[in-house]
mmCIF file of C-alpha atoms in Angstrom:
data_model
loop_
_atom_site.group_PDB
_atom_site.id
_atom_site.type_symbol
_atom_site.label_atom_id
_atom_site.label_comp_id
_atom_site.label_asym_id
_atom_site.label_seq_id
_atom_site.Cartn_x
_atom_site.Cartn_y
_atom_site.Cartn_z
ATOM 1 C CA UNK A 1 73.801 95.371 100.022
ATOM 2 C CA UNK A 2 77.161 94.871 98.392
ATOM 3 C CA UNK A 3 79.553 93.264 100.372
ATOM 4 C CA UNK A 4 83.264 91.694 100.385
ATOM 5 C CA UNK A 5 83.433 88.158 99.854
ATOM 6 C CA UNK A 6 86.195 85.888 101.153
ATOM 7 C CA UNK A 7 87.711 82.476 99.901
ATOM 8 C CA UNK A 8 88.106 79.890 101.496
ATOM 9 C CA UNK A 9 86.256 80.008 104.910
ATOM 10 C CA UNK A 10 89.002 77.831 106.394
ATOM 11 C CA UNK A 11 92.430 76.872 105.056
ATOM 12 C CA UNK A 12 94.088 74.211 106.386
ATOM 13 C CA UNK A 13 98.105 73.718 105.619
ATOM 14 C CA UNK A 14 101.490 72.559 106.463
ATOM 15 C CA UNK A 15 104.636 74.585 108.157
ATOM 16 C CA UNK A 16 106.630 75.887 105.190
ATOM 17 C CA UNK A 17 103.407 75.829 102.604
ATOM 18 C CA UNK A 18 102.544 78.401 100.586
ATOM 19 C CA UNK A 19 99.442 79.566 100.999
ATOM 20 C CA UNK A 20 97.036 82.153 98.705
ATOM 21 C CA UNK A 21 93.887 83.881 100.345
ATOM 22 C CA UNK A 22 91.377 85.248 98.045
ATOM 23 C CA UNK A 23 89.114 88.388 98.447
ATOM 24 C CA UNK A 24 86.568 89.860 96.025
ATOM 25 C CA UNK A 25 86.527 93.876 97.139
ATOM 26 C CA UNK A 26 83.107 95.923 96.786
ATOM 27 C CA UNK A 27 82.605 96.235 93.251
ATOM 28 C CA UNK A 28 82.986 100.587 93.426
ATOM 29 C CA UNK A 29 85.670 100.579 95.578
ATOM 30 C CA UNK A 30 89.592 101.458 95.692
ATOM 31 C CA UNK A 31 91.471 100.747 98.387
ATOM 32 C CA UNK A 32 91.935 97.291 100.000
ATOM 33 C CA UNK A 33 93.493 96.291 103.165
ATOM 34 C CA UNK A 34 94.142 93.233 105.049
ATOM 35 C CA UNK A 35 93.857 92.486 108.483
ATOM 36 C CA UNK A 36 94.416 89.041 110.533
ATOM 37 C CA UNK A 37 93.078 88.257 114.160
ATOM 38 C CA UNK A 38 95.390 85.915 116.180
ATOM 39 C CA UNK A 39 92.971 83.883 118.665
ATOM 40 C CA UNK A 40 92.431 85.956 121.883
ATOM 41 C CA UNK A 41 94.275 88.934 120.680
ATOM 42 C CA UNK A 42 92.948 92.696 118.955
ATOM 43 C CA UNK A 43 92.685 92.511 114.905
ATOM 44 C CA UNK A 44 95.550 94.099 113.643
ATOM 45 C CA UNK A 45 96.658 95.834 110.182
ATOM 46 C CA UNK A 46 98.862 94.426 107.616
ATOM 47 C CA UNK A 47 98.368 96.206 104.384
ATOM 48 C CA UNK A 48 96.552 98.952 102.368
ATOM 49 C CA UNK A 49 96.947 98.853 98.219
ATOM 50 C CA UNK A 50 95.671 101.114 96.044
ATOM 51 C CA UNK A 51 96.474 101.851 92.218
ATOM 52 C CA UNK A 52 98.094 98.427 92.073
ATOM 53 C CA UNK A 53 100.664 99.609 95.117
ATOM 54 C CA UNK A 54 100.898 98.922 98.587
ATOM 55 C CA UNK A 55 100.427 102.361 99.966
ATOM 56 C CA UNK A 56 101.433 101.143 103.621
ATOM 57 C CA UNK A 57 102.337 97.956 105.630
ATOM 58 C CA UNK A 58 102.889 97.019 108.936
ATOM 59 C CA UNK A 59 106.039 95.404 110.655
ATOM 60 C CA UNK A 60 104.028 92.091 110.653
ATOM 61 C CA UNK A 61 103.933 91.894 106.712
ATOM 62 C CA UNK A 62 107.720 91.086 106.359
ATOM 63 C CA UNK A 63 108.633 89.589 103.060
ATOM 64 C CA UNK A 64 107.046 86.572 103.270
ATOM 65 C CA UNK A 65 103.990 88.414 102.502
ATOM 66 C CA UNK A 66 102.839 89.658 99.393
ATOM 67 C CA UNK A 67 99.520 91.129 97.766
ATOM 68 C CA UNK A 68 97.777 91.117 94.519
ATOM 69 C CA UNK A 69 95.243 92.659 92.302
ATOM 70 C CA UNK A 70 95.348 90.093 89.606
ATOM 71 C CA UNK A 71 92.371 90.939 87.924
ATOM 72 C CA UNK A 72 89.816 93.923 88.114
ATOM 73 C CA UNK A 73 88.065 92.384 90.990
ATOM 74 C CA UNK A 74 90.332 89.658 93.227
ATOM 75 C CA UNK A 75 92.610 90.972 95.898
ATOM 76 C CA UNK A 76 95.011 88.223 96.840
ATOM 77 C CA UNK A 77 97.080 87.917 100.551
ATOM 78 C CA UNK A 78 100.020 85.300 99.956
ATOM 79 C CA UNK A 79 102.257 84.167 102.539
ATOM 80 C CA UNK A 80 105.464 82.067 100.683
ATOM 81 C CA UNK A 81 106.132 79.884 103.484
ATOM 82 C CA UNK A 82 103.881 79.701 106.207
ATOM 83 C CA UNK A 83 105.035 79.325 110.012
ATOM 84 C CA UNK A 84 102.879 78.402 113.128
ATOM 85 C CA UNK A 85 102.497 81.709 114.012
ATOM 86 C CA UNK A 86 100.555 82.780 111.348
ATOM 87 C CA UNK A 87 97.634 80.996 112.405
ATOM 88 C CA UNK A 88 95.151 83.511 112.502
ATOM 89 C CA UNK A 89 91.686 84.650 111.094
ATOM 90 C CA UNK A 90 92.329 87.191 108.251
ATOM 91 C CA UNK A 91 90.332 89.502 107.461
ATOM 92 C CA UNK A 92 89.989 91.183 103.494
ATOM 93 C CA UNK A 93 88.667 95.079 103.574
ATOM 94 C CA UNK A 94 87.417 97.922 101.052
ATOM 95 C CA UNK A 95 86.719 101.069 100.806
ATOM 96 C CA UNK A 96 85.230 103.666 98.197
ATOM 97 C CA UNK A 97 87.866 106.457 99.013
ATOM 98 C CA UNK A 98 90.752 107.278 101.229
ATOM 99 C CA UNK A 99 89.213 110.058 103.013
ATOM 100 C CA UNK A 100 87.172 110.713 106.254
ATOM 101 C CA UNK A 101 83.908 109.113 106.401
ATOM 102 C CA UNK A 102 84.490 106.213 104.170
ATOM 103 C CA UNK A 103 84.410 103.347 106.309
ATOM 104 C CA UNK A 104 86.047 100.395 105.476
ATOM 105 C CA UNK A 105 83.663 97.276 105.256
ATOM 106 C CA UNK A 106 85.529 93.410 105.919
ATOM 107 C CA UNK A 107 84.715 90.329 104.675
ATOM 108 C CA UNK A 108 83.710 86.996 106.956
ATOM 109 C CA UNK A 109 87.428 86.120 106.857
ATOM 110 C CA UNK A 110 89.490 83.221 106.636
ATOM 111 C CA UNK A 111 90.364 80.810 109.387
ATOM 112 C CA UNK A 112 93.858 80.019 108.478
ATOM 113 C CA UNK A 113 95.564 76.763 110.183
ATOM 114 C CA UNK A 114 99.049 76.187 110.292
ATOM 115 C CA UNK A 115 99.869 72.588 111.625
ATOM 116 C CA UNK B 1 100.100 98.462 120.904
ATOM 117 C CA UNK B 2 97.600 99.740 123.492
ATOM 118 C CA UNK B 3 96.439 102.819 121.200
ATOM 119 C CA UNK B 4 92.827 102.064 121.306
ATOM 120 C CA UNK B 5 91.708 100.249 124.957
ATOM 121 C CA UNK B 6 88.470 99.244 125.421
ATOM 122 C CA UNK B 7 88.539 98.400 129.534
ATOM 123 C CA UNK B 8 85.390 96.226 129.660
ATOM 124 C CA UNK B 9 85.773 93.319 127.751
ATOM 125 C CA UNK B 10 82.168 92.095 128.692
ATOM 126 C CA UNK B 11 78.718 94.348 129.325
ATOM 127 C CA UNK B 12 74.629 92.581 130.180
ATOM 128 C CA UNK B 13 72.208 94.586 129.635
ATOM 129 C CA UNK B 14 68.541 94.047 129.696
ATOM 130 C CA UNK B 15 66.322 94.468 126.735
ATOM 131 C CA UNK B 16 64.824 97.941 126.382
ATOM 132 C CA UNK B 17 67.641 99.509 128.343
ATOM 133 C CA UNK B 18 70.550 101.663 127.580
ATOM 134 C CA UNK B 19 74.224 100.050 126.379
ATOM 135 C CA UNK B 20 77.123 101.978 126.756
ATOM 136 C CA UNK B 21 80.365 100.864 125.450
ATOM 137 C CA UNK B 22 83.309 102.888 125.927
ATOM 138 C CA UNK B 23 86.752 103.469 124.525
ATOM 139 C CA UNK B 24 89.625 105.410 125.393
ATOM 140 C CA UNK B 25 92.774 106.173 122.814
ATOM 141 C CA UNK B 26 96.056 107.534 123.394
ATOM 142 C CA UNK B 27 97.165 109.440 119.991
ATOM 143 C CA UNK B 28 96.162 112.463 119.119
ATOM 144 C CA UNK B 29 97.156 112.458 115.861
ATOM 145 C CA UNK B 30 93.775 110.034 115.371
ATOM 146 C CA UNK B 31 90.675 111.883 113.678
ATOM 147 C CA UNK B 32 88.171 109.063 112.574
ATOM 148 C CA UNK B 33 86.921 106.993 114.605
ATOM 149 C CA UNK B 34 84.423 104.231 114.097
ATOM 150 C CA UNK B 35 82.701 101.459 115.893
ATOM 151 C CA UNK B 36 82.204 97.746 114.146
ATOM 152 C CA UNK B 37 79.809 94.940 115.577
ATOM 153 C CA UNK B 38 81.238 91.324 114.954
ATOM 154 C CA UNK B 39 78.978 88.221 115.636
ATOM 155 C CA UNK B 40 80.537 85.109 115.343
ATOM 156 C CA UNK B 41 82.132 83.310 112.353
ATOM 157 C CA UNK B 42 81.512 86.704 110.391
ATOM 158 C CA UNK B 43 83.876 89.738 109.822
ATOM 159 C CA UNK B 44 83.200 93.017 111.646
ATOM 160 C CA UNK B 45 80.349 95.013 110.611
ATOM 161 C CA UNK B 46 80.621 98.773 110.105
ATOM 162 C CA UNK B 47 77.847 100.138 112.523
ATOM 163 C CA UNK B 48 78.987 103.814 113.193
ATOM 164 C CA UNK B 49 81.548 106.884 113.167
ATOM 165 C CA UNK B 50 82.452 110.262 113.771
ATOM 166 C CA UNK B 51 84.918 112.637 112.356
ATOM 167 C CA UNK B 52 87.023 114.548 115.076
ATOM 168 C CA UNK B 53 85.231 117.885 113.693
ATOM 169 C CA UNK B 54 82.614 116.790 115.469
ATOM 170 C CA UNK B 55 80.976 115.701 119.251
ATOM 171 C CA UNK B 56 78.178 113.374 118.629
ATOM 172 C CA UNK B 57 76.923 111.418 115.758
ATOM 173 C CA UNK B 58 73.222 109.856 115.626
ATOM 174 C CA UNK B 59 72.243 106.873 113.275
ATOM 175 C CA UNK B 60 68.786 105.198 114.466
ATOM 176 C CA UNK B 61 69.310 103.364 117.889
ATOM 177 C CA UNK B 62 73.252 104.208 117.908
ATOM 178 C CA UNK B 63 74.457 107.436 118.724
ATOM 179 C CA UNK B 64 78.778 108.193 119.563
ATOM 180 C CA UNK B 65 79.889 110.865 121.174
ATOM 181 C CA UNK B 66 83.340 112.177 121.074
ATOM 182 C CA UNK B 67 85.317 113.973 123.913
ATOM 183 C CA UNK B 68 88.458 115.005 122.082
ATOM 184 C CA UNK B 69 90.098 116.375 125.620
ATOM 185 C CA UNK B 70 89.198 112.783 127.197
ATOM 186 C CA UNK B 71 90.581 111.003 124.599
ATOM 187 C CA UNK B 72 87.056 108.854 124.540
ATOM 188 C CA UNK B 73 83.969 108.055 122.348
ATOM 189 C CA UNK B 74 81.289 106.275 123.822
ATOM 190 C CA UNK B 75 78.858 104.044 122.095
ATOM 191 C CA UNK B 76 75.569 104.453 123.369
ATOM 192 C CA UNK B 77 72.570 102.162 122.026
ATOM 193 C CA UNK B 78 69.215 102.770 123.169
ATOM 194 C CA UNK B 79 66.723 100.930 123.445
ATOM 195 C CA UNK B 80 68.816 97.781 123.678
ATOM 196 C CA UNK B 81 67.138 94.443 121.412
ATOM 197 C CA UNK B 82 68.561 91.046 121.775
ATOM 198 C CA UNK B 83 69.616 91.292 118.605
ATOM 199 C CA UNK B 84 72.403 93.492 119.386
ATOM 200 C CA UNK B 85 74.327 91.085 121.263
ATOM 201 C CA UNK B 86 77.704 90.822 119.690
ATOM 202 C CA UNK B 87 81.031 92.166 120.082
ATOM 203 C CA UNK B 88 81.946 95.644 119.309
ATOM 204 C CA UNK B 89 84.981 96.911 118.288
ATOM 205 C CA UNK B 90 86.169 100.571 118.622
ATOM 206 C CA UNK B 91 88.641 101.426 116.002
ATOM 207 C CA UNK B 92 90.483 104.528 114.936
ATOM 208 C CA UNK B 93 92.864 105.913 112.388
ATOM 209 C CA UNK B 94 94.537 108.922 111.221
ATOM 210 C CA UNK B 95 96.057 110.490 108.463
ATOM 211 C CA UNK B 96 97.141 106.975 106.956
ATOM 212 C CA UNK B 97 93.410 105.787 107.305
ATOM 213 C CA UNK B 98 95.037 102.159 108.437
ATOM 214 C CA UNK B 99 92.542 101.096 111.521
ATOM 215 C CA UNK B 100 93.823 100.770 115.003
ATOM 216 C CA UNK B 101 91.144 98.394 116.987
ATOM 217 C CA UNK B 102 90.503 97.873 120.729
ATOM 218 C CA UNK B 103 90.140 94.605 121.855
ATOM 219 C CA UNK B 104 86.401 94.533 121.752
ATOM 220 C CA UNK B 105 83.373 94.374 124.242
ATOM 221 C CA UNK B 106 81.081 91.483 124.355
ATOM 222 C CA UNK B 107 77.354 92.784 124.904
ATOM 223 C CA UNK B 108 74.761 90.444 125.855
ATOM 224 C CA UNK B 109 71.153 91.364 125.640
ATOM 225 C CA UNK B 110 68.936 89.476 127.941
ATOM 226 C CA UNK B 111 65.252 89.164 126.668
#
């Protein structure tokens, strides 16, 4: 079964560090999302992007954040200088359509640690 | 953002029986709603959904049922395997298709 792949597992990085996670959508699909899990707390939205535009974002995803289809199959999440609070687990999505009934599917995430 | 609650943050049930999981949501303007299992280390797995057209949906072991007035859906999985310990997530959205989660149940199985 296809499924959304997420690079790297666990990044590891310094207060003020730019940092560039890496997703790999469903091959078929169109619309891509992100999501991060703080520890203890509900996994929340950041971004949708479709047709090489965000098509909505969240309060979280200030301008420090920015996404990218680079190619014709990576979706990129970059955050320019990282704080401690963006610790989290974050979370790369896809679906086929924007419509009812087309679930979105998530990677395995990546643990990201900001030290 | 207490949107989506899901009030039981832990459920044991014994193998062979019924699991319910529950959530309750507060906006109405939600009409797809879907339920995700997560084991640990891995991302959320898309198990289930239902439209708001409808009352009940029915895949295998896992059927949802809606109750628009209530503002819940209900997971029900029957019969429970120890496989299906995990934790599931209740999520919503609506006309911007962004997904609002609960906070998750943790099921245990017992064998």
């Amino acid at each position: 079964e296809p499924e959304v792949t997420q690079t790297p597992s666990h990044q590891v990085t310094q207060m003020g560090q730019e940092v560039i996670l890496r997703c790999v959508p469903i091959s078929n699909h169109l619309y891509f999302y992100w999501y991060r899990q703080i520890l203890g707390q509900k996994v929340e939205f950041l971004v949708s992007f479709y047709n090489n535009e965000i098509s909505e974002k969240s309060e979280i995803f200030d301008d420090q954040f920015s996404v990218e289809r680079p190619d014709g199959s990576n979706f990129t999440l970059k955050i320019r200088s990282t704080k401690l609070e963006d610790s989290a687990m974050y979370f790369c999505a896809s679906s086929e359509a924007l419509r009812t009934n087309q679930p979105q599917h998530f990677g395995d995430g990546t643990r990201l640690s900001i030290l | 953002d207490q949107q989506v609650k899901q009030n039981s943050p832990s459920l044991s049930v014994q193998e062979g029986r019924i699991s319910i999981l529950n959530c309750d949501y507060t906006n109405s303007m939600f009409d797809y709603f879907l339920w995700y299992k997560k084991y640990p280390a891995e991302g959320p797995t898309f198990l289930i959904s239902i439209s708001s057209i409808k009352d009940k949906n029915e895949d295998g072991r896992f059927t949802v049922f809606l109750n628009k007035s209530a503002k819940h859906l209900s997971l029900h999985i029957v019969p429970s395997q120890p496989g299906d310990s995990a934790v599931y997530f209740c999520a919503a959205s609506g006309s911007n298709y962004k997904l609002t989660f609960g906070k998750g149940t943790l099921l245990t199985v017992n064998p």
